[in-house]
Amino acid sequence: MIEVKDLTVRFGGVTPLDHVTVEFAEGTNGLIGPNGAGKTTFFNVLSGFVRPQNGDVTAFGENLLAMAHFRRARWGLRRTFQTEQAIEELTIFDNVLMVLEHSSRDGASSREEQVLNAISFVGLTSSPYARVGTLGAAERRLVEIARAVVGKPRVVLLDEPAAGLPDEETQRMGGVIQKIPQEIGATVILVDHDMSLVSACCAKTAVLDFGKLIAAGDTSEVLRSDQVKRAYLGADAEVAAA
Amino acid sequence: MSAAGATTSRSVRRVWLPRLDAGDRLRAVIIAVLLAFIVIAFPQLLSGYWVTVFTSVTIYAVVALGLGILMGRTGLVSLGQIALLALASWVGARLFFATGLPFPIVLLGSGLITMVLGTLVGLPALRLSGLYLALITLMLAGAITVVLTATNFPNGGGGFLGHVETDRGAAAVRRPAIAHGDTAYLRYTVIVAAILFLIALIHVRAKPGRAWAAIRQSEPAALAGGVNVTLYKMWAFALASFLTGVAGGLLAADSGQLFITTFPTSDSITLLAVVLMGGIYSLWGAVVAGLLMQFLPALLNNWGVNADWLTIIFGIGVMQVLLTAPQGLVYQFPRDMAKLGRRALGLVGRVRQPARERAG
């Protein structure tokens, strides 16, 4: 359970997040909105890259904003980025190991086993010891997901994980994302523009527009709401934010 | 995680581990043979002049290795490595004159002191990157050169600076008892360099190497993966400075008497050029860089060609490498040789391929 209360971020005259109050339940949550709505800024606040002017974020009863950014991975927060960030020079194995060794909380099973489990969880078919530089776009995206799920994370933030992928790869990605809450035990927040992916993966969805929360609830209802349609169809700010 | 995943992973691991071990073992054997040749037979083949040249090659290969760790692995640009080498030589010479400690201990001390100084120099790196970091390190290099011009290098004098102006009191930095002669000292230098390369290899293959790769890829992504970016950047500076520090100690005992003219600030830029040409992502690239920086000028001198031509040659060389093989000569040369071999074999009755195929 992630509780966001009155979260506000301002960059000069721009307010990417404007008094946002929202809750994300266990399972997979969607976070959608037109470009510039504040979705990535919200992820950046959770990651600690952006310091909010106001507001609290409580995750599983702990104040997330009080933690140093690089310690949040150890606490159990993971994320992917809009532009894929798998490390080309390293192997798939080393990519995943890199995250595990810097964020591992328990030494229950061996690191090698945890890494290989994460790789097989996302269904990568290439050898774990292939260099990421030799992989295609879809596989690199899966490497990122493997990095996000290794070592029992509590919260996984996925920022457009299927951006630029063809439909069948997006479906495959959706299948992996859907498994995360149950098999990994993490709460997922998924940002994407692909509504079919969001509705396939997420029971609940929140909608941001111009930094304000305009809708939150069951995904199907949210996607049907007029306000959300208006926001996506590019109505002007007053109408959308009303 | 799923039980099915665990079973697959075990079978994968069984397949993988021996394969990597075999590759590593083969590589280790090749390197050991090469090293044995360089240590035992190679110095015997060289005349006096070339022995000193190859001692310099070895020392500058270690300096290039340090820059490779910073730039190639971590993505931190430094244009101050030669000034740091000068500083390290000063520290090394001072330690040699001030203490009667065994040679290896003095080398270690020189490495550790330079490590502290170099890490301090690297502090701006925590806030700066790219061009600004390059500029700051270049300025610091200039500053170090100015100070060392004023203080000169220790030559057996008294006081903190340990420098005497007159030739009468001046002494040379001593060499290890087992390596007084030039040939023996070349062997000694190669062995020390091999140890330093091994230290670098261990770092690159382990947790720090993966953290550096993550930082080079993207700092936000590294932070999101839990990497303490500040710590690992400092670590990269510390390791690079340690390597340069030991190289400085070796250089001090190599030349005996040091002069600031050995360390022009422009050499730091030349170093960057040769490291780029050699191959910034590879430890072998550092060896090539050492050859380019010290062997090539000596060769030109030997042929009676002005070594200033190298500035132009290196300029063209850097452009060539960046355009056709960003990974450097260590990748380009074997690749092109293989290509040449294939072409030579397939030449008969074949239409000639375009001279420059796109890099694979």
Coordinates of C-alpha atoms in Angstrom, one line a residue:
Chain A
M1 CA 0.0 0.0 0.0
I2 CA 1.4 3.3 -1.1
E3 CA -0.2 6.5 0.2
V4 CA 0.5 9.8 -1.5
K5 CA -0.8 12.8 0.3
D6 CA -0.9 16.3 -1.1
L7 CA 2.2 15.9 -3.2
T8 CA 3.3 19.1 -5.0
V9 CA 6.3 19.6 -7.2
R10 CA 7.2 23.0 -8.7
F11 CA 10.0 23.8 -11.2
G12 CA 9.9 27.6 -11.4
G13 CA 6.6 28.5 -12.9
V14 CA 5.7 24.9 -13.8
T15 CA 3.8 22.7 -11.5
P16 CA 4.3 19.1 -12.7
L17 CA 2.5 17.7 -9.6
D18 CA -0.3 19.8 -8.0
H19 CA -1.6 18.6 -4.6
V20 CA -1.9 15.0 -5.7
T21 CA -3.5 12.7 -3.2
V22 CA -3.8 9.1 -4.2
E23 CA -3.4 5.5 -2.9
F24 CA -2.0 2.5 -4.7
A25 CA -3.2 -0.8 -3.5
E26 CA -1.3 -4.1 -3.7
G27 CA -1.3 -5.6 -7.1
T28 CA -0.7 -3.8 -10.4
N29 CA -1.8 -0.2 -10.6
G30 CA -2.0 1.9 -13.7
L31 CA -0.9 5.5 -13.9
I32 CA -1.9 7.2 -17.1
G33 CA -2.2 10.7 -18.5
P34 CA -1.3 12.7 -21.6
N35 CA 2.3 13.7 -22.2
G36 CA 3.5 16.2 -19.6
A37 CA 0.8 15.1 -17.1
G38 CA 3.4 14.5 -14.4
K39 CA 3.7 10.7 -14.4
T40 CA 7.5 10.6 -14.7
T41 CA 7.9 13.4 -12.2
F42 CA 5.8 11.3 -9.8
F43 CA 8.2 8.4 -10.4
N44 CA 11.2 10.7 -9.9
V45 CA 9.8 11.8 -6.5
L46 CA 9.4 8.2 -5.5
S47 CA 13.0 7.5 -6.7
G48 CA 14.3 10.5 -4.9
F49 CA 15.5 12.4 -7.9
V50 CA 13.1 15.2 -7.4
R51 CA 12.4 16.8 -4.0
P52 CA 8.7 17.8 -3.6
Q53 CA 7.8 21.2 -2.2
N54 CA 5.0 19.6 -0.2
G55 CA 3.4 16.3 0.6
D56 CA 4.1 12.9 1.9
V57 CA 4.7 9.5 0.4
T58 CA 4.2 6.5 2.8
A59 CA 4.9 3.0 1.5
F60 CA 4.1 0.1 3.7
G61 CA 4.0 2.4 6.7
E62 CA 7.4 4.0 6.0
N63 CA 8.2 7.5 5.0
L64 CA 9.8 7.0 1.6
L65 CA 10.8 10.7 1.1
A66 CA 13.1 10.6 4.2
M67 CA 15.4 8.0 2.6
A68 CA 18.5 8.8 0.5
H69 CA 17.8 8.0 -3.1
F70 CA 20.3 5.1 -3.5
R71 CA 19.1 3.5 -0.3
R72 CA 15.5 3.2 -1.6
A73 CA 16.6 0.2 -3.8
R74 CA 17.8 -1.6 -0.7
W75 CA 14.5 -0.7 1.0
G76 CA 12.8 -2.4 -1.9
L77 CA 11.9 0.2 -4.5
R78 CA 12.8 -0.5 -8.1
R79 CA 12.1 1.3 -11.3
T80 CA 12.6 1.2 -15.0
F81 CA 13.1 4.3 -17.2
Q82 CA 11.3 5.5 -20.4
T83 CA 14.5 5.1 -22.3
E84 CA 15.8 1.6 -21.7
Q85 CA 18.9 1.6 -19.5
A86 CA 20.3 -2.0 -19.6
I87 CA 24.1 -1.8 -19.6
E88 CA 25.4 -2.8 -23.0
E89 CA 28.9 -3.9 -22.0
L90 CA 27.7 -6.3 -19.3
T91 CA 26.1 -9.6 -19.7
I92 CA 22.4 -10.1 -18.8
F93 CA 23.6 -11.9 -15.7
D94 CA 25.9 -9.1 -14.6
N95 CA 23.2 -6.5 -15.3
V96 CA 20.8 -8.2 -12.9
L97 CA 23.6 -9.0 -10.4
M98 CA 24.6 -5.4 -10.4
V99 CA 21.2 -4.4 -9.0
L100 CA 21.0 -7.4 -6.6
E101 CA 24.4 -6.8 -5.0
H102 CA 23.7 -3.1 -4.4
S103 CA 20.2 -3.6 -3.1
S104 CA 20.0 -7.1 -1.6
R105 CA 18.3 -7.4 1.8
D106 CA 18.5 -11.0 2.5
G107 CA 21.0 -13.7 1.9
A108 CA 18.5 -16.6 2.0
S109 CA 19.3 -18.1 -1.4
S110 CA 22.6 -17.7 -3.3
R111 CA 22.9 -14.6 -5.4
E112 CA 23.5 -16.6 -8.5
E113 CA 20.3 -18.4 -8.0
Q114 CA 18.3 -15.2 -7.4
V115 CA 19.8 -13.6 -10.5
L116 CA 19.0 -16.7 -12.7
N117 CA 15.5 -16.9 -11.2
A118 CA 14.8 -13.3 -12.1
I119 CA 16.1 -13.9 -15.6
S120 CA 13.9 -16.9 -16.1
F121 CA 11.0 -15.1 -14.5
V122 CA 10.9 -12.6 -17.3
G123 CA 11.3 -15.4 -19.8
L124 CA 14.5 -14.3 -21.5
T125 CA 15.5 -17.0 -23.9
S126 CA 19.0 -15.8 -24.7
S127 CA 21.9 -17.2 -22.6
P128 CA 22.2 -15.3 -19.3
Y129 CA 25.9 -14.8 -20.2
A130 CA 25.2 -13.0 -23.5
R131 CA 26.2 -9.4 -23.6
V132 CA 23.2 -7.0 -23.5
G133 CA 24.7 -5.2 -26.5
T134 CA 23.9 -8.2 -28.6
L135 CA 20.2 -8.2 -27.7
G136 CA 17.2 -6.7 -29.4
A137 CA 14.9 -4.0 -28.0
A138 CA 12.3 -6.3 -26.5
E139 CA 14.9 -8.5 -24.8
R140 CA 16.7 -5.4 -23.4
R141 CA 13.4 -4.3 -21.9
L142 CA 13.0 -7.7 -20.3
V143 CA 16.5 -7.4 -18.8
E144 CA 15.3 -4.1 -17.2
I145 CA 12.3 -5.9 -15.8
A146 CA 14.6 -8.7 -14.5
R147 CA 16.7 -6.0 -12.8
A148 CA 13.5 -4.5 -11.3
V149 CA 12.3 -7.8 -9.8
V150 CA 15.5 -9.4 -8.5
G151 CA 16.0 -9.6 -4.7
K152 CA 12.4 -9.4 -3.5
P153 CA 11.4 -5.8 -4.1
R154 CA 8.4 -4.3 -2.4
V155 CA 7.5 -1.6 -5.0
V156 CA 8.2 -1.8 -8.8
L157 CA 7.7 1.3 -10.9
L158 CA 7.6 0.7 -14.6
D159 CA 7.9 3.7 -16.8
E160 CA 6.5 2.8 -20.3
P161 CA 8.2 -0.6 -20.3
A162 CA 6.7 -1.5 -23.7
A163 CA 7.5 1.8 -25.4
G164 CA 8.5 1.2 -29.0
L165 CA 7.8 -2.5 -28.9
P166 CA 5.6 -4.3 -31.5
D167 CA 2.2 -5.6 -30.4
E168 CA 3.1 -9.2 -29.7
E169 CA 6.2 -8.1 -27.6
T170 CA 4.0 -5.8 -25.7
Q171 CA 1.6 -8.6 -24.9
R172 CA 4.5 -10.8 -23.8
M173 CA 5.7 -7.9 -21.6
G174 CA 2.1 -7.6 -20.2
G175 CA 2.1 -11.2 -19.2
V176 CA 5.4 -10.7 -17.3
I177 CA 4.1 -7.6 -15.6
Q178 CA 0.9 -9.3 -14.5
K179 CA 2.9 -12.1 -12.7
I180 CA 4.9 -9.6 -10.6
P181 CA 2.5 -9.1 -7.7
Q182 CA 1.8 -12.7 -7.2
E183 CA 5.2 -14.3 -7.9
I184 CA 7.5 -11.6 -6.7
G185 CA 5.2 -10.1 -4.1
A186 CA 5.7 -6.5 -5.1
T187 CA 3.2 -3.7 -5.7
V188 CA 3.5 -2.5 -9.3
I189 CA 2.8 1.0 -10.7
L190 CA 2.7 0.9 -14.4
V191 CA 2.9 4.1 -16.5
D192 CA 2.1 3.5 -20.2
H193 CA 0.3 5.1 -23.1
D194 CA -0.8 1.7 -24.4
M195 CA -4.3 1.4 -22.9
S196 CA -4.7 -2.2 -23.9
L197 CA -1.6 -3.0 -21.8
V198 CA -2.8 -0.9 -18.9
S199 CA -6.3 -2.5 -18.9
A200 CA -4.8 -6.0 -19.3
C201 CA -2.4 -5.6 -16.4
C202 CA -4.1 -3.2 -13.9
A203 CA -7.2 -3.6 -11.9
K204 CA -7.0 0.0 -10.6
T205 CA -5.8 3.0 -12.5
A206 CA -5.1 6.7 -11.6
V207 CA -5.2 9.4 -14.2
L208 CA -3.0 12.6 -14.1
D209 CA -3.5 15.6 -16.2
F210 CA -1.5 18.8 -16.0
G211 CA -0.2 17.7 -12.6
K212 CA -3.6 17.1 -11.1
L213 CA -5.3 13.8 -10.3
I214 CA -8.4 13.7 -12.4
A215 CA -9.6 10.2 -11.8
A216 CA -8.8 7.0 -9.9
G217 CA -10.5 3.7 -9.5
D218 CA -11.3 0.6 -11.4
T219 CA -9.5 0.7 -14.7
S220 CA -12.5 0.0 -16.9
E221 CA -14.6 2.8 -15.2
V222 CA -11.7 5.2 -15.3
L223 CA -11.1 4.6 -19.0
R224 CA -14.8 5.2 -19.7
S225 CA -15.0 8.5 -17.8
D226 CA -15.7 11.6 -19.9
Q227 CA -13.1 13.6 -18.1
V228 CA -10.4 11.1 -19.0
K229 CA -11.5 11.0 -22.6
R230 CA -11.4 14.8 -22.7
A231 CA -7.9 14.9 -21.3
Y232 CA -6.7 12.5 -23.9
L233 CA -8.4 14.1 -26.8
G234 CA -6.6 17.3 -26.0
A235 CA -9.3 19.6 -24.6
D236 CA -7.9 22.8 -23.1
A237 CA -6.6 23.0 -19.6
E238 CA -9.6 24.5 -17.9
V239 CA -12.0 21.9 -19.1
A240 CA -9.6 19.0 -18.3
A241 CA -8.8 20.2 -14.9
A242 CA -12.3 21.2 -13.9
Chain B
M1 CA 10.2 -17.0 -7.4
S2 CA 8.9 -20.0 -9.3
A3 CA 10.3 -23.4 -8.7
A4 CA 10.4 -24.0 -12.5
G5 CA 12.7 -21.0 -12.8
A6 CA 15.1 -22.5 -10.2
T7 CA 15.4 -25.8 -12.1
T8 CA 16.1 -24.1 -15.4
S9 CA 18.7 -21.9 -13.8
R10 CA 20.6 -24.8 -12.3
S11 CA 21.0 -26.5 -15.7
V12 CA 22.1 -23.2 -17.2
R13 CA 24.7 -22.7 -14.5
R14 CA 26.2 -26.1 -15.1
V15 CA 26.5 -25.4 -18.8
W16 CA 28.0 -22.0 -18.2
L17 CA 30.6 -22.2 -15.4
P18 CA 33.0 -24.6 -17.1
R19 CA 32.7 -22.7 -20.4
L20 CA 33.8 -19.4 -18.8
D21 CA 36.4 -21.1 -16.8
A22 CA 37.9 -22.7 -19.9
G23 CA 38.0 -19.3 -21.6
D24 CA 39.5 -17.6 -18.6
R25 CA 42.0 -20.4 -18.1
L26 CA 43.1 -20.2 -21.8
R27 CA 43.4 -16.4 -21.5
A28 CA 45.4 -16.7 -18.3
V29 CA 47.8 -19.2 -19.9
I30 CA 48.3 -16.9 -22.9
I31 CA 48.9 -13.9 -20.7
A32 CA 51.3 -15.9 -18.5
V33 CA 53.3 -17.1 -21.5
L34 CA 53.4 -13.6 -22.9
L35 CA 54.4 -12.2 -19.6
A36 CA 57.1 -14.8 -19.1
F37 CA 58.5 -13.9 -22.6
I38 CA 58.5 -10.2 -21.8
V39 CA 60.1 -10.6 -18.4
I40 CA 62.7 -13.3 -19.4
A41 CA 63.6 -13.2 -23.1
F42 CA 62.4 -9.8 -24.3
P43 CA 64.9 -7.6 -22.4
Q44 CA 67.8 -9.7 -23.7
L45 CA 66.8 -8.8 -27.3
L46 CA 66.9 -5.1 -26.7
S47 CA 69.8 -2.7 -26.8
G48 CA 70.3 -0.2 -23.9
Y49 CA 68.3 2.5 -25.6
W50 CA 65.2 0.3 -26.2
V51 CA 65.4 -1.1 -22.7
T52 CA 64.7 2.4 -21.2
V53 CA 62.1 3.0 -23.9
F54 CA 60.2 -0.1 -22.9
T55 CA 60.5 0.7 -19.2
S56 CA 58.7 4.0 -20.1
V57 CA 56.1 2.1 -22.2
T58 CA 55.3 -0.1 -19.2
I59 CA 55.0 2.8 -16.8
Y60 CA 52.8 4.8 -19.2
A61 CA 50.6 1.8 -19.8
V62 CA 49.8 1.8 -16.1
V63 CA 49.0 5.5 -16.3
A64 CA 46.8 4.8 -19.3
L65 CA 45.1 2.0 -17.4
G66 CA 44.2 4.5 -14.7
L67 CA 42.6 6.8 -17.3
G68 CA 40.8 3.8 -18.8
I69 CA 39.2 3.0 -15.5
L70 CA 38.1 6.6 -15.1
M71 CA 36.9 7.2 -18.6
G72 CA 36.2 3.9 -20.2
R73 CA 34.6 2.2 -17.2
T74 CA 33.1 5.0 -15.2
G75 CA 32.7 7.8 -17.8
L76 CA 34.7 10.4 -15.9
V77 CA 36.8 12.5 -18.1
S78 CA 40.2 13.5 -16.7
L79 CA 42.8 15.7 -18.4
G80 CA 45.0 15.8 -15.4
Q81 CA 46.5 12.3 -15.3
I82 CA 50.1 13.3 -16.4
A83 CA 50.2 16.1 -13.8
L84 CA 49.0 13.5 -11.3
L85 CA 51.9 11.3 -12.5
A86 CA 54.3 14.2 -11.9
L87 CA 52.9 14.6 -8.4
A88 CA 53.2 10.9 -7.8
S89 CA 56.9 11.0 -9.0
W90 CA 57.5 13.8 -6.5
V91 CA 55.9 11.8 -3.7
G92 CA 57.8 8.7 -4.7
A93 CA 61.1 10.5 -4.9
R94 CA 60.5 12.2 -1.6
L95 CA 59.8 8.9 0.1
F96 CA 62.9 7.3 -1.5
F97 CA 65.1 10.0 -0.1
A98 CA 63.3 10.4 3.3
T99 CA 63.1 6.8 4.2
G100 CA 65.2 3.7 4.0
L101 CA 62.2 1.6 3.4
P102 CA 62.3 -1.4 1.0
F103 CA 61.5 -0.4 -2.6
P104 CA 58.1 -2.2 -2.9
I105 CA 57.0 -0.5 0.4
V106 CA 58.0 2.9 -1.1
L107 CA 56.0 2.1 -4.3
L108 CA 53.0 1.2 -2.2
G109 CA 53.4 4.4 -0.1
S110 CA 53.7 6.4 -3.3
G111 CA 50.5 4.8 -4.6
L112 CA 48.6 5.3 -1.4
I113 CA 49.6 8.9 -0.9
T114 CA 48.8 9.7 -4.5
M115 CA 45.5 7.9 -4.1
V116 CA 44.5 10.3 -1.3
L117 CA 45.6 13.3 -3.3
G118 CA 44.0 12.1 -6.5
T119 CA 40.7 11.4 -4.8
L120 CA 40.7 14.9 -3.4
V121 CA 41.3 16.2 -7.0
G122 CA 38.4 14.0 -8.0
L123 CA 36.0 15.6 -5.5
P124 CA 34.7 18.1 -8.1
A125 CA 33.8 15.0 -10.1
L126 CA 30.9 14.4 -7.8
R127 CA 29.2 17.6 -9.0
L128 CA 30.6 17.9 -12.5
S129 CA 30.8 15.8 -15.5
G130 CA 31.7 15.9 -19.2
L131 CA 33.3 19.0 -20.5
Y132 CA 33.3 20.8 -17.1
L133 CA 35.1 18.0 -15.4
A134 CA 37.6 17.9 -18.2
L135 CA 38.2 21.6 -17.8
I136 CA 38.6 21.4 -14.1
T137 CA 41.0 18.5 -14.2
L138 CA 43.0 20.4 -16.9
M139 CA 43.2 23.5 -14.8
L140 CA 44.3 21.4 -11.8
A141 CA 47.0 19.8 -14.0
G142 CA 48.2 23.2 -14.9
A143 CA 48.3 24.3 -11.3
I144 CA 50.2 21.2 -10.2
T145 CA 52.7 21.8 -13.0
V146 CA 53.2 25.4 -11.9
V147 CA 53.8 24.4 -8.3
L148 CA 56.2 21.6 -9.3
T149 CA 58.1 24.0 -11.5
A150 CA 58.6 26.2 -8.5
T151 CA 59.5 23.5 -6.0
N152 CA 61.4 21.2 -8.3
F153 CA 61.7 17.5 -7.6
P154 CA 63.5 16.0 -4.6
N155 CA 67.2 15.1 -5.3
G156 CA 68.5 14.3 -1.9
G157 CA 68.4 17.8 -0.4
G158 CA 67.1 18.7 3.1
G159 CA 63.8 20.1 4.3
F160 CA 60.3 19.2 3.1
L161 CA 61.1 19.9 -0.6
G162 CA 64.3 17.9 -0.5
H163 CA 65.8 19.8 -3.5
V164 CA 69.3 21.2 -3.8
E165 CA 70.2 23.5 -6.7
T166 CA 73.8 22.6 -7.0
D167 CA 74.9 19.5 -8.9
R168 CA 77.3 18.6 -6.1
G169 CA 74.7 17.7 -3.5
A170 CA 72.2 16.1 -6.0
A171 CA 71.6 12.4 -5.9
A172 CA 69.6 10.0 -8.0
V173 CA 66.6 8.1 -6.7
R174 CA 67.7 4.6 -5.8
R175 CA 66.5 1.5 -7.5
P176 CA 65.7 -1.8 -5.8
A177 CA 68.7 -3.8 -4.8
I178 CA 67.7 -6.7 -7.1
A179 CA 67.2 -4.4 -10.1
H180 CA 70.0 -1.9 -10.4
G181 CA 70.7 -2.3 -14.0
D182 CA 68.4 -1.0 -16.8
T183 CA 67.5 -4.5 -18.0
A184 CA 66.7 -5.8 -14.5
Y185 CA 64.7 -2.7 -13.8
L186 CA 62.6 -3.2 -17.0
R187 CA 61.8 -6.7 -15.7
Y188 CA 61.0 -5.3 -12.3
T189 CA 58.7 -2.7 -13.8
V190 CA 56.9 -5.3 -16.0
I191 CA 56.2 -7.4 -13.0
V192 CA 54.9 -4.5 -10.9
A193 CA 52.7 -3.4 -13.9
A194 CA 51.4 -7.0 -14.2
I195 CA 50.3 -6.9 -10.6
L196 CA 48.6 -3.5 -11.1
F197 CA 46.8 -4.8 -14.2
L198 CA 45.6 -7.7 -12.2
I199 CA 44.3 -5.4 -9.5
A200 CA 42.4 -3.4 -12.2
L201 CA 41.1 -6.6 -13.7
I202 CA 39.7 -7.9 -10.4
H203 CA 38.0 -4.5 -9.9
V204 CA 36.4 -4.4 -13.3
R205 CA 35.1 -8.0 -13.1
A206 CA 33.6 -7.6 -9.6
K207 CA 31.1 -5.4 -7.9
P208 CA 32.9 -2.1 -8.4
G209 CA 33.2 -2.8 -12.2
R210 CA 29.5 -3.5 -12.5
A211 CA 28.7 -0.3 -10.5
W212 CA 31.0 1.7 -12.7
A213 CA 29.3 0.4 -15.8
A214 CA 26.0 1.3 -14.4
I215 CA 27.2 4.8 -13.6
R216 CA 28.6 5.2 -17.1
Q217 CA 25.3 4.1 -18.6
S218 CA 23.2 6.4 -16.6
E219 CA 23.5 7.9 -13.1
P220 CA 19.8 7.9 -12.4
A221 CA 19.5 4.3 -13.4
A222 CA 22.5 3.4 -11.2
L223 CA 20.9 5.2 -8.3
A224 CA 17.6 3.5 -8.9
G225 CA 19.5 0.2 -8.8
G226 CA 20.9 1.0 -5.4
V227 CA 24.4 2.0 -6.5
N228 CA 26.0 4.6 -4.2
V229 CA 27.2 6.7 -7.1
T230 CA 29.3 9.1 -5.0
L231 CA 31.1 6.2 -3.3
Y232 CA 31.9 4.4 -6.6
K233 CA 33.0 7.5 -8.4
M234 CA 35.4 8.2 -5.6
W235 CA 36.5 4.6 -5.7
A236 CA 37.3 5.0 -9.5
F237 CA 39.3 8.1 -8.8
A238 CA 41.1 6.3 -5.9
L239 CA 42.0 3.3 -8.0
A240 CA 43.1 5.4 -11.0
S241 CA 45.2 7.5 -8.6
F242 CA 46.7 4.5 -6.9
L243 CA 47.8 3.1 -10.2
T244 CA 49.2 6.4 -11.3
G245 CA 50.9 6.7 -7.9
V246 CA 52.8 3.4 -8.2
A247 CA 53.7 4.4 -11.8
G248 CA 55.1 7.6 -10.5
G249 CA 57.2 5.8 -8.0
L250 CA 58.5 3.5 -10.8
L251 CA 59.2 6.5 -13.0
A252 CA 61.1 8.3 -10.2
A253 CA 63.5 5.4 -9.8
D254 CA 63.6 4.9 -13.6
S255 CA 64.9 8.4 -14.4
G256 CA 66.8 8.9 -11.1
Q257 CA 66.6 12.6 -11.5
L258 CA 63.3 14.2 -12.3
F259 CA 62.5 17.4 -14.2
I260 CA 59.1 19.0 -14.7
T261 CA 59.8 19.1 -18.5
T262 CA 59.1 15.4 -18.4
F263 CA 55.5 16.2 -17.6
P264 CA 54.1 18.9 -19.9
T265 CA 50.4 19.5 -19.3
S266 CA 49.8 18.8 -23.0
D267 CA 50.9 15.2 -22.3
S268 CA 47.7 14.7 -20.4
I269 CA 45.7 15.5 -23.6
T270 CA 48.1 13.2 -25.6
L271 CA 47.4 10.5 -23.0
L272 CA 43.7 10.8 -23.6
A273 CA 44.3 10.6 -27.4
V274 CA 46.3 7.4 -27.1
V275 CA 44.0 5.9 -24.6
L276 CA 41.1 6.5 -27.0
M277 CA 43.1 5.1 -29.9
G278 CA 44.2 2.0 -27.9
G279 CA 40.8 1.2 -26.8
I280 CA 39.2 2.7 -23.8
Y281 CA 37.0 -0.2 -22.8
S282 CA 39.9 -2.7 -22.7
L283 CA 42.8 -3.4 -20.4
W284 CA 44.8 -4.3 -23.5
G285 CA 44.0 -0.9 -24.8
A286 CA 46.2 0.6 -22.0
V287 CA 49.1 -1.5 -23.3
V288 CA 48.6 -0.1 -26.8
A289 CA 48.3 3.4 -25.4
G290 CA 51.6 3.0 -23.6
L291 CA 53.2 1.9 -26.8
L292 CA 51.8 4.8 -28.8
M293 CA 52.8 7.3 -26.1
Q294 CA 56.4 6.1 -25.5
F295 CA 57.5 3.6 -28.2
L296 CA 56.3 5.6 -31.2
P297 CA 58.1 8.8 -30.3
A298 CA 61.3 6.8 -29.6
L299 CA 60.9 5.1 -32.9
L300 CA 60.5 8.4 -34.8
N301 CA 63.6 9.8 -33.0
N302 CA 65.5 6.7 -34.0
W303 CA 64.6 7.3 -37.6
G304 CA 65.5 11.0 -37.3
V305 CA 61.9 12.1 -37.8
N306 CA 60.7 15.0 -35.6
A307 CA 58.4 13.5 -32.9
D308 CA 56.2 16.6 -33.1
W309 CA 54.6 14.9 -36.1
L310 CA 52.9 12.7 -33.6
T311 CA 50.5 15.4 -32.6
I312 CA 49.1 15.3 -36.1
I313 CA 49.3 11.5 -36.4
F314 CA 47.5 11.1 -33.1
G315 CA 44.9 13.6 -34.2
I316 CA 44.2 11.7 -37.3
G317 CA 44.4 8.4 -35.4
V318 CA 41.8 9.5 -32.8
M319 CA 39.5 10.6 -35.6
Q320 CA 40.0 7.3 -37.4
V321 CA 39.2 5.3 -34.3
L322 CA 36.2 7.3 -33.3
L323 CA 34.7 7.1 -36.8
T324 CA 35.4 3.5 -37.6
A325 CA 36.1 1.6 -34.4
P326 CA 35.0 3.4 -31.2
Q327 CA 36.3 0.4 -29.2
G328 CA 39.8 1.2 -30.2
L329 CA 42.8 -0.4 -32.0
V330 CA 42.7 -3.5 -29.7
Y331 CA 39.4 -4.5 -31.4
Q332 CA 40.0 -2.9 -34.7
F333 CA 43.4 -4.4 -35.5
P334 CA 42.5 -8.1 -35.0
R335 CA 39.1 -7.5 -36.8
D336 CA 40.7 -5.9 -39.8
M337 CA 43.5 -8.4 -39.9
A338 CA 40.9 -11.2 -40.0
K339 CA 39.0 -9.4 -42.7
L340 CA 42.2 -8.9 -44.6
G341 CA 43.0 -12.6 -44.3
R342 CA 39.5 -13.6 -45.5
R343 CA 39.8 -11.2 -48.4
A344 CA 43.2 -12.6 -49.4
L345 CA 41.8 -16.1 -49.4
G346 CA 38.7 -15.1 -51.3
L347 CA 40.5 -12.9 -53.8
V348 CA 40.6 -15.3 -56.6
G349 CA 37.8 -14.8 -59.1
R350 CA 35.9 -12.5 -56.7
V351 CA 34.6 -9.1 -57.1
R352 CA 36.4 -6.9 -54.6
Q353 CA 34.5 -5.9 -51.6
P354 CA 34.3 -2.2 -50.7
A355 CA 37.4 -1.2 -48.8
R356 CA 35.6 -0.2 -45.7
E357 CA 32.7 -2.2 -44.7
R358 CA 30.6 -0.9 -41.9
A359 CA 31.9 -1.9 -38.5
G360 CA 30.0 -4.9 -37.3

